[in-house]
XYZ file of C-alpha atoms in Angstrom:
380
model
C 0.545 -11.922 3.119
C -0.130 -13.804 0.094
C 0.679 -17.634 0.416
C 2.145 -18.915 -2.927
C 0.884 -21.633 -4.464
C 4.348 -22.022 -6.207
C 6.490 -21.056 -3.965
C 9.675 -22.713 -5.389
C 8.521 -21.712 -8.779
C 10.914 -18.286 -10.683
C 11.292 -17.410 -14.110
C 11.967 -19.869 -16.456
C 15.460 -20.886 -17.872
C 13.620 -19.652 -21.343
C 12.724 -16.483 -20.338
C 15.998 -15.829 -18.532
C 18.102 -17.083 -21.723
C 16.468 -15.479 -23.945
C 16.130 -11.927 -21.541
C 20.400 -12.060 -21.940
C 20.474 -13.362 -25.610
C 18.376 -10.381 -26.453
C 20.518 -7.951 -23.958
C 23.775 -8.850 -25.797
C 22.377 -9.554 -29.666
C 23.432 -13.246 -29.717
C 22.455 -15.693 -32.085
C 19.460 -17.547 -30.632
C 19.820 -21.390 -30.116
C 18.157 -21.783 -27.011
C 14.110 -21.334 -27.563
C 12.865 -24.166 -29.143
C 11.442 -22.273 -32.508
C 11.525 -22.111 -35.972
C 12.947 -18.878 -37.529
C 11.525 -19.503 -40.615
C 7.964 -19.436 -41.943
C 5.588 -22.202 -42.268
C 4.715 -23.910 -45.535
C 2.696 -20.672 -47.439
C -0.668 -23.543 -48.438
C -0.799 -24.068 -44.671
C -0.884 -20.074 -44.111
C -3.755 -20.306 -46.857
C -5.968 -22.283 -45.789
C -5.928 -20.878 -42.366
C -6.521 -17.390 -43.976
C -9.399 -18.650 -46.143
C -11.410 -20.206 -42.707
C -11.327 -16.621 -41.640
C -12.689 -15.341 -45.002
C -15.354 -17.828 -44.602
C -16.659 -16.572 -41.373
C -15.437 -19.292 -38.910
C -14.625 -17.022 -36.145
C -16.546 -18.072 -33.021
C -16.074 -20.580 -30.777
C -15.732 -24.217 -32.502
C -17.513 -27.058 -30.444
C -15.654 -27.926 -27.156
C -14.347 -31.050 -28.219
C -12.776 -29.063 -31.015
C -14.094 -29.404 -35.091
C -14.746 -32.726 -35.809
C -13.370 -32.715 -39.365
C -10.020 -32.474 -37.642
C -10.805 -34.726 -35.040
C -11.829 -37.302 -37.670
C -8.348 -37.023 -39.786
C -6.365 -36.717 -36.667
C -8.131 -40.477 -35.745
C -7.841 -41.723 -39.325
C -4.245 -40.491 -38.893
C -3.089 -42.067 -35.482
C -4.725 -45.210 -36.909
C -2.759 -45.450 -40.429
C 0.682 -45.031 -38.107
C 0.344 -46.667 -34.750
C -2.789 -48.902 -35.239
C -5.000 -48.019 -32.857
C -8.113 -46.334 -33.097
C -9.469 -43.387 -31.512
C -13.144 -42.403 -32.369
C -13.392 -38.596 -33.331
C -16.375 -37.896 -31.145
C -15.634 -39.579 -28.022
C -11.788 -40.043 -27.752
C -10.101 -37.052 -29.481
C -10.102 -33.390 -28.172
C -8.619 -30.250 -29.518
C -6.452 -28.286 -27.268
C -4.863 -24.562 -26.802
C -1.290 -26.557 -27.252
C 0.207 -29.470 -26.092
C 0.952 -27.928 -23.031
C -2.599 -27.118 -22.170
C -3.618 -30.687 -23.012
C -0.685 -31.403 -20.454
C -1.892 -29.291 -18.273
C -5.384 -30.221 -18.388
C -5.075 -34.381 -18.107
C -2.399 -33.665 -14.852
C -5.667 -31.187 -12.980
C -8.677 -33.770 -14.196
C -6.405 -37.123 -12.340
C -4.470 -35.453 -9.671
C -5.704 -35.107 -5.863
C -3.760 -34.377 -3.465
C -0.949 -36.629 -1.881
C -1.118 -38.569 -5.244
C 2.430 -39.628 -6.856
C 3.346 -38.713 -10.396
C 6.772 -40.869 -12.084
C 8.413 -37.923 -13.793
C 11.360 -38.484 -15.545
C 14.275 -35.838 -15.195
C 15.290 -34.056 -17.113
C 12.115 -33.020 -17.912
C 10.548 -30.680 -19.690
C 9.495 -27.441 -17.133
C 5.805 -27.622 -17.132
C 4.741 -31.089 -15.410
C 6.158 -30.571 -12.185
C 4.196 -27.470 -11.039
C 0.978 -28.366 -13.002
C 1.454 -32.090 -10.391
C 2.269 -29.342 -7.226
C -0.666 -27.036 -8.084
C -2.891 -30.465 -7.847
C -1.301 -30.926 -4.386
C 0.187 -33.914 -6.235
C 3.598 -35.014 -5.616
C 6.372 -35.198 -8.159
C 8.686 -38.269 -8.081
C 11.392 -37.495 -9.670
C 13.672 -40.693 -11.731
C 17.028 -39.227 -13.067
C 17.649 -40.897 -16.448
C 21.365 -42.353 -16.380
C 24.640 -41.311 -18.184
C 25.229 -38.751 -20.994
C 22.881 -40.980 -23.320
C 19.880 -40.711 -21.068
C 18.479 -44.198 -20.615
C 16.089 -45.061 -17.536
C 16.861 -47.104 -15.015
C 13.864 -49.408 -14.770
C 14.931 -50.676 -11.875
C 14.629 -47.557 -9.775
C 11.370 -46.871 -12.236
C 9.811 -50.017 -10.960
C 10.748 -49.596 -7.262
C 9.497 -46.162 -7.044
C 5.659 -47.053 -7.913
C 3.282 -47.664 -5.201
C -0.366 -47.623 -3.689
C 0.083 -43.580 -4.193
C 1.427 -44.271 -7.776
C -1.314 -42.084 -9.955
C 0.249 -42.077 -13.046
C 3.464 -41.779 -14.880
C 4.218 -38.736 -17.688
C 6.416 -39.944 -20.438
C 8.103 -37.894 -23.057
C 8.932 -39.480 -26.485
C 10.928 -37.626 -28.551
C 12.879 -36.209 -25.738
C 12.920 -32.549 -25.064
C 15.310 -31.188 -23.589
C 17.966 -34.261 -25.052
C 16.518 -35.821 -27.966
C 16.601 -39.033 -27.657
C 14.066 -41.793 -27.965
C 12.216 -44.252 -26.587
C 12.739 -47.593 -27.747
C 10.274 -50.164 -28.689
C 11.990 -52.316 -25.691
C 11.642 -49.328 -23.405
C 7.991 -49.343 -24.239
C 7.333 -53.018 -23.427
C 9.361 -52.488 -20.385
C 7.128 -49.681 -19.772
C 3.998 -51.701 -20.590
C 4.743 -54.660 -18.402
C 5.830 -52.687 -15.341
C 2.505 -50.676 -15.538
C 0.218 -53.941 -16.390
C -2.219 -54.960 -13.708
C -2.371 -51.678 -12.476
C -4.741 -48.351 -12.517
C -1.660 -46.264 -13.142
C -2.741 -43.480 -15.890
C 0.068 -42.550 -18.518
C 0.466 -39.232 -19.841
C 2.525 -39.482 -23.210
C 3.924 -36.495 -24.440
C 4.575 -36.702 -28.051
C 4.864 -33.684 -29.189
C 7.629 -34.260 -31.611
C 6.127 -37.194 -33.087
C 7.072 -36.877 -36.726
C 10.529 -35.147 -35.949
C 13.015 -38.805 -35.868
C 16.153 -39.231 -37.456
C 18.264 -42.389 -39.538
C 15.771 -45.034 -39.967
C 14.589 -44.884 -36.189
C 10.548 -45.502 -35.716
C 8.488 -43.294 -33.617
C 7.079 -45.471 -30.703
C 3.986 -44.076 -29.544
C 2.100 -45.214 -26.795
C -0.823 -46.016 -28.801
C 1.039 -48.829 -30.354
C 0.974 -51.115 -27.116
C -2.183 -52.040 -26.306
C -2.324 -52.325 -22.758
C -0.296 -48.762 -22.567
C -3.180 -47.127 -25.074
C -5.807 -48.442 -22.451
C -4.578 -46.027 -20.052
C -2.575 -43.488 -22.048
C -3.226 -39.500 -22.637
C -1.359 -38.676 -25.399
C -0.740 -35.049 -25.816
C 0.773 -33.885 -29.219
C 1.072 -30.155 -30.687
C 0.382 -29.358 -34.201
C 2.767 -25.748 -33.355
C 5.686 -28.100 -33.595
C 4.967 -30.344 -36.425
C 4.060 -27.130 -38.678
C 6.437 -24.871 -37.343
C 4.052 -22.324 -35.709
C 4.950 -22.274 -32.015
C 2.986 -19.305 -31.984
C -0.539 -20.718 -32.618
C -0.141 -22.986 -29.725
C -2.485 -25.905 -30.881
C -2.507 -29.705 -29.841
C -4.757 -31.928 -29.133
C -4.891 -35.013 -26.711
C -6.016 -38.627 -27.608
C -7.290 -41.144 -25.010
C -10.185 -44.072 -24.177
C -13.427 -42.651 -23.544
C -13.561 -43.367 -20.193
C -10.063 -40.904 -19.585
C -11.469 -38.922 -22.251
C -15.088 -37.632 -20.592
C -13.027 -36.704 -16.800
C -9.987 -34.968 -19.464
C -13.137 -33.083 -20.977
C -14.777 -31.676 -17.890
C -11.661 -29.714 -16.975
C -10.655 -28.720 -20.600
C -14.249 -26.853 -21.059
C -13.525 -24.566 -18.396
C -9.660 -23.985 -19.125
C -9.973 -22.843 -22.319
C -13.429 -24.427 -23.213
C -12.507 -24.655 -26.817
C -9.390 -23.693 -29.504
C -8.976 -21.401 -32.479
C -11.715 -22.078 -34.872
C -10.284 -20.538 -38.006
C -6.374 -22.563 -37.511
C -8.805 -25.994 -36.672
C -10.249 -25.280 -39.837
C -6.934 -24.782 -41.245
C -5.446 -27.673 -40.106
C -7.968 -30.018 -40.770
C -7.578 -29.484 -44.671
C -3.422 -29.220 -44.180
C -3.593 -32.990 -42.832
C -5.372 -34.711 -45.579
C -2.075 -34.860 -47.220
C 0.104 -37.260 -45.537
C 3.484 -36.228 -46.951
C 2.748 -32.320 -44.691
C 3.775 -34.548 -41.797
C 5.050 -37.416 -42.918
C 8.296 -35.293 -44.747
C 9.225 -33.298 -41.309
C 11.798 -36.441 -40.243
C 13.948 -36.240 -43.423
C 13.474 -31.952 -43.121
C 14.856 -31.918 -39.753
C 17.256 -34.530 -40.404
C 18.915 -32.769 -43.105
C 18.989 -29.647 -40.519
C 20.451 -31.521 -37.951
C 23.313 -33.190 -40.062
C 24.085 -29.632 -41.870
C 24.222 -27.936 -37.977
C 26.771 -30.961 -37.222
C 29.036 -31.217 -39.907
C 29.451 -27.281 -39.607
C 30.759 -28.041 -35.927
C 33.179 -30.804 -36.992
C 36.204 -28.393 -36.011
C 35.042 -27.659 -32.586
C 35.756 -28.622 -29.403
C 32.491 -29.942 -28.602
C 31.865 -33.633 -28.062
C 28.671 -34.644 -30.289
C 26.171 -37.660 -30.439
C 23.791 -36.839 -33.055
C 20.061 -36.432 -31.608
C 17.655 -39.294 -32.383
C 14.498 -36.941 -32.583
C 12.842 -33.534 -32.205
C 15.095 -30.904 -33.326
C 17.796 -29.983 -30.379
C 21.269 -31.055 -29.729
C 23.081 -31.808 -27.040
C 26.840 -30.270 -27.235
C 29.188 -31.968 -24.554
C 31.125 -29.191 -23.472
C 33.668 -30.966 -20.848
C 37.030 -30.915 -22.937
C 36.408 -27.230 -23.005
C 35.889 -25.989 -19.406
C 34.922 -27.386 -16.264
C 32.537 -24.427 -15.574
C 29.097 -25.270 -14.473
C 26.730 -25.301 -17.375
C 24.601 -22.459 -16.245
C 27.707 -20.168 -16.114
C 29.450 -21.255 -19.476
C 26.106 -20.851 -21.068
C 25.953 -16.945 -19.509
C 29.667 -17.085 -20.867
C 28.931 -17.492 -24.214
C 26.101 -15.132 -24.257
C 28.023 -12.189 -22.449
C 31.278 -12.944 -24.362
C 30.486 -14.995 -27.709
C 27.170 -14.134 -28.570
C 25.446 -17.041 -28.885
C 22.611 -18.643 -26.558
C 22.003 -22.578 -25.376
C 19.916 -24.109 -22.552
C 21.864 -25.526 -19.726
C 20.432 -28.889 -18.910
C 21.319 -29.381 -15.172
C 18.161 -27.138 -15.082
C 16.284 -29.934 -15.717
C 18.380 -32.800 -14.132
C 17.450 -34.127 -10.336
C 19.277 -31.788 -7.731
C 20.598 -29.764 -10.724
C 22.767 -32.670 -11.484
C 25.603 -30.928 -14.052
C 26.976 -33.054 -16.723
C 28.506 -30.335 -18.652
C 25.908 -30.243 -21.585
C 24.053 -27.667 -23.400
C 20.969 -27.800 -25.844
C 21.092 -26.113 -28.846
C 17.794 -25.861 -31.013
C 18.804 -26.286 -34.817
C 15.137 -25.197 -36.239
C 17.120 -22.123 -38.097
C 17.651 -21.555 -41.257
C 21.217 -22.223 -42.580
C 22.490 -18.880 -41.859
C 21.682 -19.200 -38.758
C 23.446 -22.174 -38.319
C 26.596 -21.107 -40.099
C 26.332 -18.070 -37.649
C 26.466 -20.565 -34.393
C 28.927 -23.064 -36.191
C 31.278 -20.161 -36.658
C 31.613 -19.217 -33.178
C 31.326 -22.803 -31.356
C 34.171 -23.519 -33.751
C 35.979 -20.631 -32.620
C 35.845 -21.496 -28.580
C 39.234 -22.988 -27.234
């Protein structure tokens, strides 16, 4: 008998979502993707590294060209500096780089602050460690932490603290308070903090993306993790990269060189050219914005109850003046019987707690869109 390592671990709320969208044709709003292309220069440049023969392995730490815009980057917007050979690394997505900084700091019996609800990866990548997940349930329909029960819950087992700024699955934000909260809990300790920032460049009306490489005492002990699939809508190329001191850096290494021991050459090369114009990332905030606001106003006759995301591009529908079914089963519901497809997010919550939400992804293209407006308009 074969003793799982995972043994609370099924299929994914993804893969079962999508399985039923797929089974009854429904317009897809629950995989966080673009259905649209990425920007044709990108597409280019990736297609011209292959031309030019850069088709084996890039160096471990990933090509330095990106590495060095990627520092001169983080610099120019959160004012810290990473150095290119020593502090940056190129990963097989954000996830891997996830992935990879839980395995190289984790023993076992050691105590990771996760924050629910939270995206699905961290808590089995902490169990597979023999690390234990401490789960904080973020308070109300707005999602703020409770810094009280944040604070209480670290101790001598404490290892380190994973952080997710914008917020998938809610998308909200951190705020620069939050941070500083954040900061002075963890100051005076050896607490590591894993910052995932994947949707970095993705905030909405004015709001400023607080990274954890602006506060320096959080940047001395911070991984960040970000994912370049995301920001240049190709999910399907599944490349990041992770950011951190040297000394977090060189353990973060020695696992990442036998986990994937290096990413695609020909996209790094790609890349690295794409992001030595600003305005490639820099534009993605007002581009998603304009997505969000155009998915909203086309639900203005619904039933739903709506608080306009802060960040990354999904939406949280408050479903409660429609039905008091549990989230799980209205989302089947509306698959099975109005062809259209959301994440329930008691899936994420501590003890599947069930506020009677849904996320909807809005990375479409307007037809799309008008497609899902129509029929969450049409639900009484």
């Amino acid at each position: 008998m074969i003793e799982s390592k995972l043994p609370h671990v099924g299929t994914t709320i993804f893969t079962a979502i999508g399985k039923l969208a797929k089974a009854h044709n429904a317009v897809n709003l629950s995989q966080g993707f673009p259905n649209f292309n990425a920007d044709p220069k990108l597409l280019g440049l990736v297609q011209d590294a292959i031309s030019e023969g850069y088709n084996q392995y890039a160096p471990m730490q990933g090509v330095y060209a990106l590495r060095e815009v990627i520092s001169e980057k983080i610099e120019k917007l959160y004012g810290h500096y990473y150095h290119p050979e020593s502090e940056i690394t190129i990963t097989a997505s954000a996830t891997q780089g996830i992935f990879t900084a839980i395995s190289a700091f984790i023993t076992p019996n050691d105590e990771v602050i996760v924050f629910k609800p939270a995206y699905d990866c961290y808590e089995p990548a902490i169990e597979l460690c023999g690390g234990v997940a401490v789960a904080i349930q973020l308070l109300g329909k707005d999602f703020r932490i409770d810094w009280e029960s944040f604070k209480s819950a670290i101790n001598e087992k404490t290892k380190a603290v994973i952080i997710n700024t914008p917020h998938n699955p809610t998308g909200t934000i951190l705020s620069k308070q939050d941070m500083l909260r954040l900061q002075a809990i963890l100051k005076d300790t050896d607490i590591i903090l894993i910052s995932d920032e994947v949707y970095e460049h993705l905030v909405f009306d004015g709001n400023t993306h607080e990274s954890a490489a602006k506060f320096k005492d959080l940047a001395s002990r911070s991984i960040l993790c970000a994912s370049f699939g995301k920001t240049f809508h190709v999910t399907g190329w599944k490349m990041g990269y992770c950011a951190a001191p040297k000394e977090l850096m060189v353990e973060f290494r020695k696992v990442h060189q036998y986990v994937v021991f290096c990413a695609n050459h020909p996209m790094q090369q790609g890349i690295a050219h794409y992001l030595k114009n600003p305005d490639h990332y820099l534009s993605l905030g007002r581009f998603y914005q304009q997505k969000r606001d155009y998915f909203l106003n086309a639900l203005e006759g619904s039933r739903f109850k709506i608080s306009p995301c802060s960040g990354t591009y999904f939406q949280i529908l408050d479903y409660s003046a429609i039905t008091h079914e549990s989230d799980l089963s209205f989302a089947q519901r509306l698959i099975k019987e109005h062809k259209i497809a959301s994440i329930p997010i008691s899936v994420f919550n501590l003890n599947n707690q069930d506020n009677k939400q849904l996320r909807f992804c809005f990375a479409k293209t307007e037809e799309t869109l008008d497609r899902a407006a129509t029929i969450l308009c049409g639900i009484r």
